[in-house]
Amino acid sequence: MTEHHYRMDFPVGWEELHRNARALAWRLLDKGQWNGIIAITRGGLVPAAILAREMDIRMIDTICVVSYQKSDTYGTAAAQGDLTVLKGVAGDGEGMILIDDLVDTGKTARHVREMLPKAHFATLYAKPAGKPLVDTFITEVSQDTWIRFPWDMEHTFSTPLAERPKMLG
Ligand SMILES: O=P(O)(O)OC[C@H]1O[C@H](OP(=O)(O)OP(=O)(O)O)[C@H](O)[C@@H]1O
Ligand code: HPA
Ligand SMILES: [Mg+2]
């Protein structure tokens, strides 16, 4: 997906992210017993840590993937290349929570679900194209929204809206 498909910016701060991750933990606790968490790197790592703390889970593994290449000025994805799996996980994912920060086109989700068909796939955010692939998520945003996670941002001067050039779209 190219940059011009994204028209809206949705910045998420640490507190909001923490609140959403705790809401996800509540939902997952209600859904049964879990043997562990598998984080999809890198975006799934922070939610995984919060779920692990809230749900008292110590067994945490990773699926390590590379997908989007971010190269433009504003940090939105310039292109989504082929998905490369650097490290997988043994087994079929039974009893495991597979966690990512978000699902967008669903490409990553489709791939990891094939790898671990019995895992419960959870995300904090979901866009419509990827939503059908997620078992549990907290917040839906439109397909033309680019979510900015707190680990991708820093505090800096903000140009008043009226003076801003059109940054996206
Ligand atoms: O539904 P999709 O279109 O596949 O997009 C969702 C994926 O894209 C982002 O990861 P990204 O590839 O940017 O890498 P990162 O997690 O290492 O930052 C996000 O963390 C998801 O893993
Ligand atoms: O909206 C997004 N925000 C951050 N990373 C992403 N990777 C795919 N979509 C997004
Ligand atoms: Mg990711």
XYZ file of N, CA, C and O in Angstrom, residues 30-113:
336
model
N -11.300 -13.184 30.024
C -12.680 -13.699 29.986
C -12.842 -14.858 29.024
O -13.833 -15.577 29.078
N -11.904 -15.006 28.107
C -12.071 -16.023 27.054
C -11.406 -17.348 27.380
O -11.401 -18.240 26.544
N -10.801 -17.469 28.538
C -10.282 -18.789 28.919
C -8.873 -18.799 29.452
O -8.325 -17.767 29.834
N -8.307 -19.995 29.455
C -6.966 -20.238 29.979
C -5.972 -20.189 28.824
O -6.248 -20.728 27.751
N -4.847 -19.576 29.049
C -3.839 -19.450 27.992
C -2.507 -20.025 28.455
O -2.140 -19.859 29.616
N -1.825 -20.687 27.507
C -0.526 -21.271 27.847
C 0.621 -20.289 27.650
O 1.701 -20.470 28.212
N 0.400 -19.287 26.817
C 1.486 -18.339 26.569
C 1.107 -17.319 25.516
O -0.010 -17.330 24.986
N 2.076 -16.448 25.243
C 1.877 -15.352 24.286
C 2.957 -15.453 23.213
O 4.120 -15.721 23.534
N 2.558 -15.219 21.980
C 3.532 -15.127 20.893
C 3.411 -13.730 20.307
O 2.356 -13.357 19.776
N 4.466 -12.941 20.427
C 4.458 -11.573 19.917
C 4.976 -11.557 18.486
O 5.963 -12.218 18.170
N 4.283 -10.813 17.629
C 4.769 -10.621 16.258
C 5.632 -9.364 16.269
O 5.147 -8.262 16.565
N 6.911 -9.559 15.994
C 7.831 -8.415 16.058
C 7.610 -7.505 14.843
O 7.185 -7.977 13.788
N 7.921 -6.222 15.088
C 8.277 -5.680 16.384
C 7.074 -5.111 17.110
O 7.059 -4.988 18.322
N 6.033 -4.728 16.351
C 4.903 -4.016 16.936
C 4.171 -4.762 18.030
O 3.556 -4.159 18.904
N 4.245 -6.096 18.006
C 3.530 -6.866 19.022
C 4.253 -6.934 20.361
O 3.684 -7.406 21.358
N 5.507 -6.461 20.396
C 6.307 -6.660 21.615
C 5.777 -5.858 22.809
O 5.736 -6.384 23.931
N 5.408 -4.605 22.577
C 4.937 -3.772 23.707
C 3.589 -4.281 24.226
O 3.433 -4.525 25.427
N 2.587 -4.500 23.331
C 1.344 -5.097 23.843
C 1.574 -6.434 24.539
O 0.921 -6.734 25.537
N 2.511 -7.241 24.024
C 2.787 -8.546 24.651
C 3.253 -8.368 26.090
O 2.830 -9.104 26.983
N 4.109 -7.394 26.327
C 4.624 -7.164 27.685
C 3.491 -6.755 28.627
O 3.429 -7.204 29.778
N 2.574 -5.918 28.127
C 1.468 -5.450 28.976
C 0.495 -6.608 29.255
O 0.077 -6.816 30.403
N 0.175 -7.396 28.218
C -0.700 -8.564 28.431
C -0.062 -9.524 29.434
O -0.740 -10.038 30.328
N 1.226 -9.783 29.270
C 1.917 -10.744 30.142
C 1.824 -10.315 31.600
O 1.557 -11.133 32.489
N 1.995 -9.032 31.836
C 1.923 -8.519 33.206
C 0.504 -8.631 33.767
O 0.287 -9.101 34.881
N -0.476 -8.216 32.979
C -1.861 -8.209 33.460
C -2.435 -9.611 33.607
O -3.275 -9.854 34.458
N -1.987 -10.531 32.748
C -2.585 -11.868 32.724
C -1.739 -12.898 33.455
O -2.081 -14.076 33.480
N -0.627 -12.442 34.033
C 0.283 -13.316 34.788
C 0.802 -14.471 33.919
O 0.772 -15.628 34.322
N 1.233 -14.118 32.734
C 1.783 -15.108 31.796
C 3.298 -14.883 31.682
O 3.747 -13.750 31.511
N 4.053 -15.966 31.838
C 5.527 -15.848 31.761
C 6.098 -16.465 30.494
O 7.271 -16.277 30.201
N 5.292 -17.272 29.812
C 5.772 -17.964 28.612
C 5.532 -17.059 27.405
O 4.386 -16.869 26.984
N 6.609 -16.486 26.894
C 6.467 -15.523 25.792
C 7.457 -15.867 24.680
O 8.648 -16.048 24.941
N 6.941 -15.993 23.486
C 7.789 -16.310 22.328
C 7.570 -15.227 21.267
O 6.737 -14.337 21.445
N 8.323 -15.312 20.193
C 8.175 -14.325 19.113
C 8.116 -15.008 17.747
O 8.741 -16.041 17.539
N 7.337 -14.385 16.862
C 7.497 -14.644 15.428
C 8.135 -13.368 14.896
O 7.617 -12.268 15.112
N 9.278 -13.526 14.257
C 10.023 -12.340 13.806
C 9.818 -12.160 12.299
O 10.204 -13.030 11.523
N 9.168 -11.044 11.920
C 8.851 -10.812 10.506
C 9.322 -9.427 10.056
O 9.449 -8.505 10.853
N 9.551 -9.308 8.763
C 9.844 -8.009 8.131
C 8.855 -7.859 6.988
O 8.719 -8.752 6.165
N 8.144 -6.707 6.961
C 7.145 -6.519 5.922
C 7.204 -5.136 5.286
O 7.687 -4.965 4.176
N 6.758 -4.104 6.022
C 6.741 -2.758 5.445
C 8.142 -2.171 5.390
O 8.951 -2.389 6.294
N 8.411 -1.398 4.343
C 9.637 -0.600 4.316
C 9.237 0.851 4.533
O 8.514 1.414 3.719
N 9.688 1.417 5.638
C 9.324 2.802 5.921
C 10.469 3.700 5.500
O 11.538 3.647 6.039
N 10.202 4.548 4.517
C 11.327 5.354 4.036
C 10.953 6.805 3.769
O 11.790 7.577 3.385
N 9.688 7.178 3.959
C 9.358 8.564 3.658
C 9.470 9.436 4.898
O 9.655 8.961 6.007
N 9.342 10.749 4.692
C 9.589 11.735 5.742
C 8.709 11.562 6.962
O 9.118 11.835 8.072
N 7.450 11.165 6.763
C 6.511 11.164 7.869
C 6.368 9.817 8.566
O 5.551 9.659 9.451
N 7.129 8.834 8.136
C 7.115 7.557 8.829
C 6.008 6.630 8.388
O 5.865 5.537 8.919
N 5.196 7.046 7.409
C 4.191 6.117 6.895
C 4.877 5.123 5.964
O 5.959 5.393 5.457
N 4.223 4.003 5.736
C 4.854 2.974 4.911
C 4.932 3.432 3.464
O 3.937 3.828 2.880
N 6.123 3.398 2.900
C 6.277 3.757 1.502
C 5.851 2.581 0.632
O 5.315 2.743 -0.442
N 6.100 1.388 1.110
C 5.750 0.196 0.344
C 5.689 -0.988 1.279
O 6.364 -1.010 2.305
N 4.849 -1.948 0.946
C 4.817 -3.176 1.719
C 5.440 -4.249 0.849
O 4.882 -4.663 -0.150
N 6.632 -4.651 1.225
C 7.348 -5.635 0.423
C 6.861 -7.038 0.748
O 5.845 -7.227 1.406
N 7.576 -8.029 0.248
C 7.239 -9.407 0.586
C 7.475 -9.623 2.059
O 8.375 -9.027 2.640
N 6.679 -10.474 2.654
C 6.845 -10.734 4.073
C 7.909 -11.811 4.279
O 7.818 -12.879 3.697
N 8.916 -11.465 5.043
C 9.993 -12.417 5.314
C 9.925 -12.852 6.769
O 9.868 -12.003 7.663
N 9.910 -14.146 7.005
C 9.890 -14.652 8.384
C 11.327 -14.968 8.789
O 11.980 -15.818 8.200
N 11.819 -14.255 9.799
C 13.192 -14.470 10.278
C 13.239 -15.576 11.325
O 14.245 -16.250 11.480
N 12.153 -15.704 12.076
C 12.065 -16.763 13.101
C 10.615 -17.160 13.301
O 9.773 -16.286 13.488
N 10.322 -18.439 13.259
C 8.969 -18.934 13.506
C 8.865 -19.532 14.901
O 9.708 -19.300 15.771
N 7.792 -20.288 15.123
C 7.534 -20.940 16.411
C 7.064 -22.363 16.110
O 6.285 -22.567 15.181
N 7.522 -23.316 16.898
C 7.091 -24.708 16.678
C 5.638 -24.886 17.114
O 5.138 -24.149 17.962
N 4.959 -25.884 16.538
C 3.596 -26.221 16.956
C 2.540 -25.499 16.137
O 2.848 -24.788 15.177
N 1.262 -25.691 16.566
C 0.148 -25.107 15.814
C -0.489 -23.912 16.526
O -1.493 -23.378 16.077
N 0.080 -23.513 17.672
C -0.413 -22.324 18.370
C -1.548 -22.589 19.343
O -2.090 -21.658 19.939
N -1.888 -23.838 19.559
C -3.006 -24.163 20.468
C -2.773 -23.571 21.859
O -1.699 -23.720 22.445
N -3.769 -22.883 22.383
C -3.687 -22.302 23.727
C -2.838 -21.040 23.812
O -2.609 -20.505 24.890
N -2.369 -20.561 22.659
C -1.480 -19.394 22.660
C -2.206 -18.152 22.135
O -3.028 -18.235 21.219
N -1.851 -17.004 22.699
C -2.322 -15.714 22.186
C -1.251 -15.206 21.230
O -0.086 -15.087 21.604
N -1.676 -14.924 20.018
C -0.773 -14.362 19.021
C -1.092 -12.872 18.973
O -2.225 -12.491 18.655
N -0.129 -12.032 19.336
C -0.456 -10.613 19.503
C 0.344 -9.709 18.570
O 1.546 -9.873 18.415
N -0.372 -8.749 17.967
C 0.276 -7.702 17.183
C -0.354 -6.372 17.570
O -1.434 -6.342 18.167
N 0.326 -5.282 17.238
C -0.232 -3.975 17.590
C -1.478 -3.662 16.757
O -2.446 -3.119 17.256
N -1.440 -4.032 15.452
C -2.580 -3.711 14.606
C -2.638 -4.642 13.415
O -1.655 -5.292 13.062
N -3.807 -4.672 12.796
C -3.963 -5.341 11.522
C -4.433 -4.285 10.526
O -5.337 -3.517 10.810
N -3.767 -4.215 9.373
C -4.061 -3.178 8.377
C -4.635 -3.837 7.121
O -5.839 -4.044 7.012
N -3.794 -4.246 6.181
C -4.302 -4.964 5.001
C -4.652 -6.408 5.346
O -5.374 -7.073 4.604
N -4.080 -6.918 6.430
C -4.297 -8.308 6.830
C -3.215 -9.245 6.317
O -3.234 -10.440 6.602
N -2.244 -8.689 5.581
C -1.214 -9.546 4.990
C -0.392 -10.279 6.062
O -0.181 -11.489 5.979
N 0.044 -9.545 7.065
C 0.837 -10.162 8.143
C -0.013 -11.200 8.872
O 0.431 -12.318 9.139
N -1.252 -10.806 9.190
C -2.149 -11.700 9.925
C -2.374 -13.002 9.172
O -2.317 -14.092 9.741
N -2.617 -12.887 7.865
C -2.885 -14.076 7.049
C -1.698 -15.039 7.122
O -1.858 -16.239 7.297
N -0.522 -14.465 7.024
C 0.694 -15.274 7.015
C 0.908 -15.974 8.358
O 1.144 -17.174 8.413
N 0.796 -15.229 9.446
C 1.067 -15.846 10.756
C -0.049 -16.819 11.155
O 0.215 -17.801 11.846
N -1.257 -16.558 10.697
C -2.352 -17.500 11.005
C -2.128 -18.833 10.308
O -2.480 -19.878 10.839
